[in-house]
Structures are given as C-alpha cells and as structure tokens.
Amino acid sequence: MSAPPGGPRRRLDEDRRRAQIITAAVEVLDEVGYGAATLTRIADCAAVSKGLIWHYFTGKDDLMTAVAESTLTTLTDGIADGLDRTAPVPDVLRSALRGAADLSRTHRKELNALYRIVHNLHGPDGTPKMTLAFYETTYQAQENLFRRGQVEGSLRDFDTRVMAVTYQGAVDMMLGYLNEHPETEPRAYADALADLLLNGIERS
Amino acid sequence: MSAPPGGPRRRLDEDRRRAQIITAAVEVLDEVGYGAATLTRIADCAAVSKGLIWHYFTGKDDLMTAVAESTLTTLTDGIADGLDRTAPVPDVLRSALRGAADLSRTHRKELNALYRIVHNLHGPDGTPKMTLAFYETTYQAQENLFRRGQVEGSLRDFDTRVMAVTYQGAVDMMLGYLNEHPETEPRAYADALADLLLNGIERS
DNA sequence: AGATTTATTGACCGTATGGTCAATAGAGGG
DNA sequence: CCCTCTATTGACCATACGGTCAATAAATCT
C-alpha cells in the first residue's frame, strides 16, 4: 500500500555517524533543553532517520550517556591543554580557572548540553545517574593538588575535601553565570574568582 | 455501562487540599525525580483523584511552580529564623551557613524537590523558568551584606558580585554534598566552609 | 426540606514519545 | 556479475502522559 522503506542515501563510516548523531544531540540539547530533546528532533537535526539511532545506541539513555562522556572528554581536554601541572599550585589554579572560563565562549553548546544531561538523566529509581561518581573523580584530583600545595608550603592548612567541593561549585556557578551574562568578561571573572579563592587558602 | 463517577468521600478545606497536594508533590519529586513525577503518581500519593489537581492548579507547570514557591518560602524562613541580621557581617555569614547546613537534615525532601524543579522546569523554548530571576534576588541580598561588611571595615575589598555567585555555589554544593554523604556532620562542614570563605574576604 | 453550590470522582481523549522491524539499496568480495 | 552483508529507511506499535468533562454527593443556603 504505502511506499516501501527506502534504502540509504549515503553510507557513512560508523564512527563518523556516531559522532554526527552525538553532535546533533549536543545541538538540540543546547537549543531546546533535555525534556524537549526528543529522538525525532535529534534525528532530524542530524539529517538521519529516527530508526538509525537504535543501530548505534541501545536507547535514549545510552545516547545521552555517550553524549555526556564525549562532551566531558572534550571539555577536560580543553582545560588540560596549556596547563602546566608541575607549576606552583596557585599558578595551576589560576590557569585552570582561566581555562574553564574560556570554555564558556569556545564550548558554550557543549557546556550547556552536559549541564542538562547531568541534571536530567536519572536512573529508574530517580537517582541521578552521573552526578556522584562524576564529581568524585574531580574531587580527588583537586584534593591531590591542594595537598601538594600544602606540602610544598604554598598553601596553608585547610579541609581539602570541603575546598574541593567548594571549588567545583565555584566553577560551575562561574560557567552558568558567564553563560547567562554574555556581557561579563570571562577572564576578568576568572581572575576575580582566583583572587577570592586563593586569598582563602594561600599561605600569607 | 460503567460505574458512574463517584462523588467525594470527604470534603476538605480548600487550602488544606492545596497544601496536601503540594506536600505529595514534594514527596514524589524527592523519591522519583522530576521526569517520573507524573500527576497520576502525585495524585495517588495524595490519596486523591487525578482530576482534582486541575481544580486547584491550571496544569502541571502551575503545580510545580506552586511547589517551588511554597518550598522556597519554607526554606528561607527556616534560615531566617535565629539569624540576627544586625550582627557583624562575618558572624551573620557563619550563622547563615550553619542554618543552611542544618536544612540538609531538617528539610531534606524539600531541598531535593526544589532542586529538581529548578533544574527541570523549562519554558516552551527550553529556557529555564526559575533559575535566573530566582538567583538574582539572593545575589543582590548577598551583595548588600558584603558591602555592609566592607563599609564597616570587617571585610576587605573584593568583587561583591563574583563573591555572591561563588557563595551561592558553595551553599548549593554543600547541600548537595551533605545530601549524598549523610555521614558528614553538617555543622562541621558549615564551619569549615565558613573558615575558607571568610579567610578569603575578611580583613586581616 | 428543598434548592444551590462545588469539591470530587472516574472514565475518556489526543498526542507524542521511545522503541520495533521488515524491506531496501549500496558497498565489497569472490 | 552475482552474492552477501549491513547501514539505512519509513511505516508501525504500545504506552503513558497531560488534560477534559459529565456525573455525583456532601456541604451550605434559604
């Protein structure tokens, strides 16, 4: 009766297609938010049929997880570049904050998409799926950095765990704020924040 | 054919019913998250028929907004109590942090529910509905407090806007952390955080 | 007691979504 | 040149959700 299912227009390399779909997902997530980021919309944005998504991902959750992982890698790499981890700890922190602030301009969509996934992807029980283990890794990395500073004498004594959590919150808020206030200069914010945080922990 | 729609079992005062539904919504939001917080579930939890919800609210968004407002009032009142705003600024900050930390034990569900709504209630375009105006109010209140401290000489000079945003982030993270790590002593965290933040801004 | 109001119900509807699948066509191997 | 493999498609499905509404009975009014 109806037209038979058409074959492919163009065949593409597997990895490329995956990346293409993920990119489209980032775009859509950034534009309409998580709830409205329907698979139909994503497929449309990727100029691909909806059915194809299940050829590359096992479902929506799987796709979103993949997007989150991919995006997170991109972002952390973005910060890691041009960061000399062997420098004095205060300098590392300043650079890291600047790097993060820059992301708000160079990777706006990715930040937005990741933010949305993290805050929306729940397990069946309602437990957030990413947040916990997600942050725990960076907490420990930060704590190591702080402890190094304390050992080296550049930082005074303080609760490294609380500081790591606070630092993460400060960065998150900075990114959110820069996103909502495009008129704010990222570097200026980053430097002001560095002053605040370092004043609290630097050995005077 | 089918049983006719039954009348009410028990009539209840209007305000009570509203409150009852809102309470149920908080419960459900806390338990299963925003996406799974369906009106059917909320109605069940409130031991009320689904249709009744539209008698008190114009729709899901309206209900969620009402829940957010109600919850926010409860929480801010909870902090405001036992807070002497005329005290020296550093003392006010310490008290406020303790008050906030205490909420993680006394108002766990409310915090969770509010968090979920704030991060999930979008407008039709995907724009978050609450976040912006929501935070802006508290930013200004915080900035006023910081400026008072600067005028009075208890705080050094710093960017009050960046500090307000950072402070808010620190509190949010603290609440999230305390929620996910019940073994952590709220007061201890609050005090450690106060030390960190005040060290960064207090005039030494 | 009768009339009126309205809080409450359960059945119903339209829709949009995540997900399935047989059919298809292009690429590549023999 | 055929045969196999598989990336790709469009039609289809089940479902669950937000939302509507006529019917009903408890309260209230007169």
Short mmCIF file of C-alpha atoms (C1' of nucleotides) in Angstrom, two decimals:
data_model
loop_
_atom_site.label_atom_id
_atom_site.label_comp_id
_atom_site.label_asym_id
_atom_site.label_seq_id
_atom_site.Cartn_x
_atom_site.Cartn_y
_atom_site.Cartn_z
CA MET A 1 0.00 0.00 0.00
CA SER A 2 2.40 2.56 1.28
CA ALA A 3 5.79 3.35 -0.16
CA PRO A 4 8.35 0.72 0.77
CA PRO A 5 11.04 1.69 3.26
CA GLY A 6 13.76 3.36 1.29
CA GLY A 7 17.36 2.31 1.40
CA PRO A 8 20.19 4.57 2.40
CA ARG A 9 21.05 7.75 0.54
CA ARG A 10 24.62 7.72 1.55
CA ARG A 11 26.57 5.23 3.56
CA LEU A 12 28.90 6.59 6.10
CA ASP A 13 31.72 5.35 8.23
CA GLU A 14 30.46 4.01 11.54
CA ASP A 15 32.45 6.29 13.78
CA ARG A 16 31.52 9.31 11.73
CA ARG A 17 27.84 8.56 12.04
CA ARG A 18 28.11 8.12 15.78
CA ALA A 19 29.91 11.43 16.05
CA GLN A 20 27.37 13.05 13.77
CA ILE A 21 24.48 11.91 15.91
CA ILE A 22 26.23 12.98 19.09
CA THR A 23 26.94 16.38 17.62
CA ALA A 24 23.31 16.75 16.66
CA ALA A 25 22.29 15.74 20.16
CA VAL A 26 24.53 18.41 21.65
CA GLU A 27 23.00 20.98 19.33
CA VAL A 28 19.44 20.02 20.18
CA LEU A 29 20.12 19.76 23.92
CA ASP A 30 21.60 23.22 23.88
CA GLU A 31 18.69 24.66 21.95
CA VAL A 32 15.58 23.11 23.48
CA GLY A 33 16.70 21.53 26.74
CA TYR A 34 16.58 17.95 27.87
CA GLY A 35 12.88 17.35 28.08
CA ALA A 36 12.23 18.56 24.56
CA ALA A 37 15.31 16.88 23.14
CA THR A 38 13.31 14.11 21.53
CA LEU A 39 14.94 11.46 19.42
CA THR A 40 12.92 12.62 16.44
CA ARG A 41 14.35 16.11 16.78
CA ILE A 42 17.86 14.81 17.16
CA ALA A 43 17.49 12.58 14.12
CA ASP A 44 16.12 15.48 12.11
CA CYS A 45 18.97 17.70 13.19
CA ALA A 46 21.44 15.02 12.14
CA ALA A 47 19.59 14.63 8.84
CA VAL A 48 19.14 10.95 9.60
CA SER A 49 16.15 8.71 10.10
CA LYS A 50 14.99 8.11 13.63
CA GLY A 51 15.38 4.36 13.35
CA LEU A 52 19.09 4.66 12.73
CA ILE A 53 19.69 5.83 16.24
CA TRP A 54 18.98 2.34 17.54
CA HIS A 55 21.61 0.99 15.22
CA TYR A 56 24.28 2.95 17.05
CA PHE A 57 22.83 3.26 20.53
CA THR A 58 20.69 0.95 22.58
CA GLY A 59 18.24 3.69 23.52
CA LYS A 60 17.87 7.26 24.61
CA ASP A 61 19.68 6.82 27.89
CA ASP A 62 22.58 5.20 26.13
CA LEU A 63 22.78 8.04 23.66
CA MET A 64 22.69 10.64 26.39
CA THR A 65 25.36 8.84 28.35
CA ALA A 66 27.52 8.72 25.25
CA VAL A 67 26.99 12.42 24.66
CA ALA A 68 27.92 13.19 28.25
CA GLU A 69 31.09 11.13 28.11
CA SER A 70 32.18 12.50 24.78
CA THR A 71 31.47 16.07 25.81
CA LEU A 72 33.18 15.69 29.15
CA THR A 73 36.30 14.41 27.45
CA THR A 74 36.29 17.32 25.04
CA LEU A 75 35.95 19.82 27.85
CA THR A 76 38.54 18.40 30.19
CA ASP A 77 40.96 18.11 27.31
CA GLY A 78 40.25 21.73 26.53
CA ILE A 79 41.29 22.74 30.02
CA ALA A 80 44.20 20.34 30.27
CA ASP A 81 45.78 21.84 27.18
CA GLY A 82 48.07 24.68 28.09
CA LEU A 83 48.11 23.72 31.73
CA ASP A 84 51.43 23.00 33.32
CA ARG A 85 50.58 20.72 36.20
CA THR A 86 54.07 20.92 37.65
CA ALA A 87 53.91 24.66 38.19
CA PRO A 88 53.35 26.06 41.70
CA VAL A 89 49.86 25.18 42.86
CA PRO A 90 48.49 28.72 42.99
CA ASP A 91 49.57 29.22 39.40
CA VAL A 92 47.95 25.98 38.35
CA LEU A 93 44.69 27.07 39.94
CA ARG A 94 44.77 30.46 38.25
CA SER A 95 45.40 28.87 34.87
CA ALA A 96 42.73 26.26 35.38
CA LEU A 97 40.16 28.88 36.26
CA ARG A 98 41.05 30.88 33.18
CA GLY A 99 40.84 27.79 31.05
CA ALA A 100 37.44 26.96 32.44
CA ALA A 101 36.22 30.49 31.91
CA ASP A 102 37.38 30.41 28.31
CA LEU A 103 35.26 27.33 27.73
CA SER A 104 32.16 29.43 28.26
CA ARG A 105 32.95 31.07 24.96
CA THR A 106 34.65 28.33 22.99
CA HIS A 107 32.39 25.46 24.04
CA ARG A 108 29.11 27.05 25.00
CA LYS A 109 26.92 24.38 23.47
CA GLU A 110 28.86 21.52 24.95
CA LEU A 111 28.74 23.02 28.42
CA ASN A 112 25.04 23.56 28.14
CA ALA A 113 24.37 20.08 26.84
CA LEU A 114 26.47 18.44 29.54
CA TYR A 115 24.80 20.52 32.21
CA ARG A 116 21.41 19.44 31.00
CA ILE A 117 22.26 15.77 30.86
CA VAL A 118 23.86 15.74 34.28
CA HIS A 119 20.79 17.33 35.81
CA ASN A 120 18.24 15.24 33.95
CA LEU A 121 19.49 11.74 33.37
CA HIS A 122 18.05 9.69 36.19
CA GLY A 123 18.09 6.01 36.88
CA PRO A 124 14.77 4.18 37.09
CA ASP A 125 14.61 4.94 40.81
CA GLY A 126 15.12 8.64 40.35
CA THR A 127 18.70 8.61 41.49
CA PRO A 128 20.86 10.90 39.40
CA LYS A 129 22.96 8.72 37.17
CA MET A 130 26.06 10.78 36.71
CA THR A 131 26.49 13.33 39.46
CA LEU A 132 28.04 11.18 42.11
CA ALA A 133 30.84 9.21 40.55
CA PHE A 134 31.13 12.04 38.10
CA TYR A 135 32.19 14.62 40.66
CA GLU A 136 34.05 12.20 42.90
CA THR A 137 36.86 11.87 40.37
CA THR A 138 37.47 15.57 40.09
CA TYR A 139 37.19 15.99 43.83
CA GLN A 140 40.07 13.62 44.36
CA ALA A 141 42.18 15.26 41.69
CA GLN A 142 41.60 18.63 43.27
CA GLU A 143 42.38 17.31 46.72
CA ASN A 144 45.66 15.94 45.48
CA LEU A 145 46.53 19.31 44.05
CA PHE A 146 45.65 21.09 47.28
CA ARG A 147 47.65 18.66 49.34
CA ARG A 148 50.65 19.16 47.13
CA GLY A 149 50.36 22.87 47.74
CA GLN A 150 50.18 22.28 51.47
CA VAL A 151 53.23 20.04 51.40
CA GLU A 152 55.16 22.50 49.30
CA GLY A 153 54.18 25.27 51.65
CA SER A 154 52.36 27.48 49.16
CA LEU A 155 49.00 26.72 50.77
CA ARG A 156 48.04 26.88 54.40
CA ASP A 157 46.21 24.10 56.20
CA PHE A 158 42.51 23.66 55.46
CA ASP A 159 39.95 20.94 54.84
CA THR A 160 40.84 19.81 51.33
CA ARG A 161 37.57 17.96 50.80
CA VAL A 162 35.41 20.95 51.61
CA MET A 163 37.64 23.10 49.47
CA ALA A 164 37.41 20.71 46.54
CA VAL A 165 33.63 20.70 46.71
CA THR A 166 33.56 24.47 47.03
CA TYR A 167 35.95 24.90 44.16
CA GLN A 168 33.80 22.72 41.94
CA GLY A 169 30.74 24.73 42.90
CA ALA A 170 32.53 27.98 42.18
CA VAL A 171 33.49 26.77 38.72
CA ASP A 172 30.00 25.50 37.97
CA MET A 173 28.47 28.78 39.03
CA MET A 174 31.02 30.76 37.06
CA LEU A 175 30.15 28.85 33.91
CA GLY A 176 26.45 29.24 34.50
CA TYR A 177 26.87 32.92 35.20
CA LEU A 178 29.01 33.58 32.17
CA ASN A 179 26.51 31.73 30.07
CA GLU A 180 23.63 33.84 31.29
CA HIS A 181 25.59 37.09 31.29
CA PRO A 182 27.45 37.24 27.98
CA GLU A 183 28.45 40.80 28.72
CA THR A 184 30.75 39.66 31.50
CA GLU A 185 34.37 39.25 30.55
CA PRO A 186 35.36 35.62 31.26
CA ARG A 187 38.97 36.39 32.06
CA ALA A 188 38.01 39.17 34.44
CA TYR A 189 35.63 36.88 36.28
CA ALA A 190 38.18 34.10 36.42
CA ASP A 191 40.82 36.39 37.85
CA ALA A 192 38.47 37.85 40.43
CA LEU A 193 37.47 34.35 41.46
CA ALA A 194 41.08 33.25 41.67
CA ASP A 195 41.79 36.16 43.97
CA LEU A 196 38.93 35.22 46.22
CA LEU A 197 39.74 31.55 46.42
CA LEU A 198 43.49 31.92 46.73
CA ASN A 199 43.14 34.57 49.39
CA GLY A 200 41.28 31.98 51.39
CA ILE A 201 43.87 29.26 51.14
CA GLU A 202 47.22 30.78 50.26
CA ARG A 203 49.83 31.00 52.96
CA SER A 204 50.39 34.66 53.60
CA MET B 1 -22.32 0.73 31.23
CA SER B 2 -19.52 1.67 33.53
CA ALA B 3 -19.88 2.79 37.10
CA PRO B 4 -20.87 6.44 37.31
CA PRO B 5 -18.25 8.88 38.57
CA GLY B 6 -18.42 8.73 42.29
CA GLY B 7 -18.83 11.78 44.46
CA PRO B 8 -16.36 12.81 47.11
CA ARG B 9 -15.57 10.63 50.10
CA ARG B 10 -14.61 13.53 52.24
CA ARG B 11 -14.69 17.20 51.55
CA LEU B 12 -11.78 19.20 52.69
CA ASP B 13 -10.94 22.80 53.22
CA GLU B 14 -9.55 24.36 50.06
CA ASP B 15 -6.24 25.47 51.49
CA ARG B 16 -5.71 22.14 53.14
CA ARG B 17 -6.20 20.31 49.89
CA ARG B 18 -3.77 22.57 48.09
CA ALA B 19 -1.22 22.01 50.81
CA GLN B 20 -1.91 18.29 50.75
CA ILE B 21 -1.28 18.07 47.03
CA ILE B 22 1.84 20.18 47.29
CA THR B 23 3.16 18.01 50.08
CA ALA B 24 2.51 14.92 48.00
CA ALA B 25 4.31 16.53 45.08
CA VAL B 26 7.34 17.23 47.26
CA GLU B 27 7.32 13.63 48.41
CA VAL B 28 7.11 12.24 44.90
CA LEU B 29 9.67 14.66 43.48
CA ASP B 30 12.10 13.65 46.19
CA GLU B 31 11.53 9.97 45.60
CA VAL B 32 11.42 9.53 41.85
CA GLY B 33 12.75 12.75 40.38
CA TYR B 34 11.13 15.27 38.12
CA GLY B 35 10.68 13.25 34.97
CA ALA B 36 8.90 10.42 36.74
CA ALA B 37 6.88 12.72 38.97
CA THR B 38 3.71 12.20 36.98
CA LEU B 39 0.44 13.73 38.02
CA THR B 40 -1.02 10.28 38.45
CA ARG B 41 1.70 9.42 40.95
CA ILE B 42 1.26 12.67 42.81
CA ALA B 43 -2.49 12.20 42.97
CA ASP B 44 -2.04 8.66 44.25
CA CYS B 45 0.43 9.81 46.87
CA ALA B 46 -2.05 12.46 47.99
CA ALA B 47 -4.82 9.83 48.04
CA VAL B 48 -6.80 11.98 45.67
CA SER B 49 -8.14 11.52 42.19
CA LYS B 50 -6.05 12.84 39.33
CA GLY B 51 -8.79 15.09 38.03
CA LEU B 52 -8.85 17.06 41.26
CA ILE B 53 -5.47 18.52 40.53
CA TRP B 54 -6.96 20.67 37.79
CA HIS B 55 -9.42 22.04 40.30
CA TYR B 56 -6.59 23.58 42.27
CA PHE B 57 -3.95 24.15 39.63
CA THR B 58 -4.17 25.05 35.99
CA GLY B 59 -1.76 22.31 34.96
CA LYS B 60 1.48 20.59 35.77
CA ASP B 61 3.66 23.65 35.33
CA ASP B 62 1.42 25.62 37.60
CA LEU B 63 1.58 22.93 40.25
CA MET B 64 5.35 22.74 40.02
CA THR B 65 5.68 26.49 40.26
CA ALA B 66 3.46 26.47 43.33
CA VAL B 67 5.54 23.73 44.89
CA ALA B 68 8.72 25.67 44.22
CA GLU B 69 7.37 28.88 45.70
CA SER B 70 5.95 27.20 48.74
CA THR B 71 9.10 25.21 49.35
CA LEU B 72 11.36 28.18 48.84
CA THR B 73 9.42 30.16 51.40
CA THR B 74 9.66 27.34 53.90
CA LEU B 75 13.39 27.04 53.42
CA THR B 76 14.27 30.72 53.55
CA ASP B 77 12.11 31.11 56.62
CA GLY B 78 13.98 28.20 58.12
CA ILE B 79 17.27 30.02 57.66
CA ALA B 80 15.97 33.45 58.57
CA ASP B 81 14.85 32.19 61.97
CA GLY B 82 17.55 32.58 64.51
CA LEU B 83 19.58 34.88 62.29
CA ASP B 84 20.45 38.30 63.65
CA ARG B 85 20.97 40.39 60.56
CA THR B 86 22.34 43.30 62.51
CA ALA B 87 25.26 41.32 63.88
CA PRO B 88 28.75 41.81 62.41
CA VAL B 89 28.83 40.51 58.85
CA PRO B 90 31.23 37.63 59.43
CA ASP B 91 29.00 36.38 62.22
CA VAL B 92 25.95 36.64 60.01
CA LEU B 93 27.69 34.59 57.34
CA ARG B 94 28.73 31.92 59.81
CA SER B 95 25.20 31.64 61.19
CA ALA B 96 23.66 31.57 57.74
CA LEU B 97 25.95 28.75 56.64
CA ARG B 98 25.08 26.76 59.75
CA GLY B 99 21.41 27.37 59.16
CA ALA B 100 21.68 26.22 55.57
CA ALA B 101 23.64 23.13 56.59
CA ASP B 102 21.01 22.25 59.16
CA LEU B 103 18.38 22.29 56.44
CA SER B 104 20.04 19.28 54.85
CA ARG B 105 18.77 17.28 57.82
CA THR B 106 15.55 19.03 58.74
CA HIS B 107 14.25 19.64 55.23
CA ARG B 108 15.89 17.03 53.03
CA LYS B 109 12.85 16.34 50.91
CA GLU B 110 12.07 19.97 50.34
CA LEU B 111 15.62 20.72 49.26
CA ASN B 112 15.59 17.82 46.87
CA ALA B 113 12.23 18.72 45.40
CA LEU B 114 13.18 22.36 44.91
CA TYR B 115 16.47 21.37 43.34
CA ARG B 116 14.68 19.14 40.89
CA ILE B 117 12.10 21.72 39.91
CA VAL B 118 14.65 24.46 39.44
CA HIS B 119 16.69 22.27 37.14
CA ASN B 120 13.80 20.85 35.18
CA LEU B 121 11.02 23.35 34.79
CA HIS B 122 11.63 24.89 31.38
CA GLY B 123 9.63 27.31 29.34
CA PRO B 124 8.38 26.17 25.93
CA ASP B 125 11.64 27.36 24.36
CA GLY B 126 13.81 25.38 26.70
CA THR B 127 14.81 28.38 28.77
CA PRO B 128 14.95 27.56 32.45
CA LYS B 129 11.97 29.19 34.08
CA MET B 130 13.21 29.86 37.57
CA THR B 131 16.98 29.95 37.76
CA LEU B 132 17.63 33.45 36.57
CA ALA B 133 15.29 35.74 38.48
CA PHE B 134 15.45 33.20 41.24
CA TYR B 135 19.15 33.61 41.93
CA GLU B 136 19.29 37.29 41.07
CA THR B 137 17.33 38.17 44.20
CA THR B 138 19.65 36.33 46.52
CA TYR B 139 22.69 37.69 44.70
CA GLN B 140 21.62 41.22 45.47
CA ALA B 141 20.86 40.43 49.08
CA GLN B 142 24.29 38.88 49.47
CA GLU B 143 25.98 41.80 47.76
CA ASN B 144 24.30 44.19 50.16
CA LEU B 145 25.58 42.18 53.07
CA PHE B 146 29.11 42.09 51.69
CA ARG B 147 29.10 45.81 51.02
CA ARG B 148 27.95 46.49 54.55
CA GLY B 149 30.90 44.45 55.76
CA GLN B 150 33.23 46.46 53.57
CA VAL B 151 31.84 49.75 54.80
CA GLU B 152 32.05 48.63 58.39
CA GLY B 153 35.61 47.51 57.83
CA SER B 154 35.18 43.86 58.73
CA LEU B 155 35.66 42.78 55.12
CA ARG B 156 38.39 43.77 52.69
CA ASP B 157 37.74 44.97 49.18
CA PHE B 158 36.70 42.40 46.61
CA ASP B 159 34.27 41.93 43.74
CA THR B 160 30.97 41.51 45.56
CA ARG B 161 29.16 40.12 42.53
CA VAL B 162 31.67 37.34 41.95
CA MET B 163 31.66 36.61 45.66
CA ALA B 164 27.86 36.45 45.77
CA VAL B 165 27.79 33.98 42.90
CA THR B 166 30.56 31.94 44.47
CA TYR B 167 28.87 31.95 47.84
CA GLN B 168 25.65 30.70 46.30
CA GLY B 169 27.56 27.96 44.51
CA ALA B 170 29.30 26.97 47.71
CA VAL B 171 25.99 26.67 49.53
CA ASP B 172 24.39 24.67 46.73
CA MET B 173 27.30 22.30 46.63
CA MET B 174 27.33 21.95 50.37
CA LEU B 175 23.67 20.97 50.37
CA GLY B 176 24.16 18.52 47.55
CA TYR B 177 27.20 17.05 49.23
CA LEU B 178 25.53 16.68 52.60
CA ASN B 179 22.60 15.05 50.90
CA GLU B 180 24.76 12.50 49.18
CA HIS B 181 27.06 11.95 52.16
CA PRO B 182 24.82 11.53 55.18
CA GLU B 183 27.81 10.55 57.25
CA THR B 184 29.22 14.06 57.07
CA GLU B 185 28.44 16.28 60.01
CA PRO B 186 26.58 19.35 58.70
CA ARG B 187 27.87 21.72 61.33
CA ALA B 188 31.46 20.62 60.77
CA TYR B 189 31.13 21.19 57.05
CA ALA B 190 29.49 24.57 57.56
CA ASP B 191 32.23 25.71 59.89
CA ALA B 192 34.99 24.52 57.60
CA LEU B 193 33.33 26.31 54.71
CA ALA B 194 32.94 29.47 56.76
CA ASP B 195 36.64 29.39 57.54
CA LEU B 196 37.51 29.06 53.88
CA LEU B 197 35.22 31.78 52.67
CA LEU B 198 35.92 34.24 55.46
CA ASN B 199 39.63 33.75 55.14
CA GLY B 200 39.26 34.92 51.57
CA ILE B 201 37.38 38.09 52.34
CA GLU B 202 37.93 39.05 55.93
CA ARG B 203 40.22 41.95 56.66
CA SER B 204 43.17 40.53 58.48
"C1'" DA C 1 -36.97 20.28 53.41
"C1'" DG C 2 -35.78 21.77 49.06
"C1'" DA C 3 -32.62 24.29 46.16
"C1'" DT C 4 -27.91 25.52 45.20
"C1'" DT C 5 -23.23 25.19 45.14
"C1'" DT C 6 -18.98 22.97 44.48
"C1'" DA C 7 -15.42 19.63 45.80
"C1'" DT C 8 -14.56 15.25 43.97
"C1'" DT C 9 -14.59 11.41 41.03
"C1'" DG C 10 -13.69 8.03 37.19
"C1'" DA C 11 -13.93 7.38 32.61
"C1'" DC C 12 -12.31 9.18 28.48
"C1'" DC C 13 -9.29 11.52 24.70
"C1'" DG C 14 -5.45 13.26 21.77
"C1'" DT C 15 -0.98 13.22 21.31
"C1'" DA C 16 3.77 12.48 21.17
"C1'" DT C 17 7.22 9.68 22.53
"C1'" DG C 18 10.58 5.77 22.83
"C1'" DG C 19 11.02 1.82 20.65
"C1'" DT C 20 10.45 -2.23 16.89
"C1'" DC C 21 11.01 -4.26 12.43
"C1'" DA C 22 10.62 -5.91 7.72
"C1'" DA C 23 12.08 -4.06 3.46
"C1'" DT C 24 15.72 -1.91 0.82
"C1'" DA C 25 19.88 -0.42 -1.55
"C1'" DG C 26 24.52 0.46 -1.71
"C1'" DA C 27 29.26 -1.37 -0.94
"C1'" DG C 28 32.55 -5.01 -1.26
"C1'" DG C 29 34.20 -9.82 -2.00
"C1'" DG C 30 34.62 -13.87 -4.80
"C1'" DC D 1 28.35 -10.49 -12.32
"C1'" DC D 2 26.16 -12.35 -8.54
"C1'" DC D 3 26.05 -12.85 -3.58
"C1'" DT D 4 26.44 -11.40 0.97
"C1'" DC D 5 26.47 -8.04 4.41
"C1'" DT D 6 24.81 -4.21 6.70
"C1'" DA D 7 23.78 0.71 7.01
"C1'" DT D 8 19.58 2.97 6.39
"C1'" DT D 9 14.86 3.80 5.93
"C1'" DG D 10 9.78 4.61 6.79
"C1'" DA D 11 5.90 2.76 8.49
"C1'" DC D 12 4.15 0.91 12.57
"C1'" DC D 13 3.13 -0.04 17.71
"C1'" DA D 14 2.36 0.26 22.63
"C1'" DT D 15 2.10 3.17 26.07
"C1'" DA D 16 1.83 6.70 29.26
"C1'" DC D 17 1.12 11.19 29.97
"C1'" DG D 18 -1.30 15.79 30.48
"C1'" DG D 19 -5.55 17.29 30.07
"C1'" DT D 20 -11.06 17.35 29.69
"C1'" DC D 21 -15.65 16.62 31.38
"C1'" DA D 22 -20.21 14.99 32.67
"C1'" DA D 23 -21.94 12.83 36.73
"C1'" DT D 24 -22.27 12.90 41.65
"C1'" DA D 25 -22.83 13.74 46.57
"C1'" DA D 26 -21.54 16.34 50.56
"C1'" DA D 27 -21.96 20.73 52.41
"C1'" DT D 28 -24.34 25.14 52.62
"C1'" DC D 29 -28.00 28.30 51.97
"C1'" DT D 30 -32.90 29.78 52.08
#
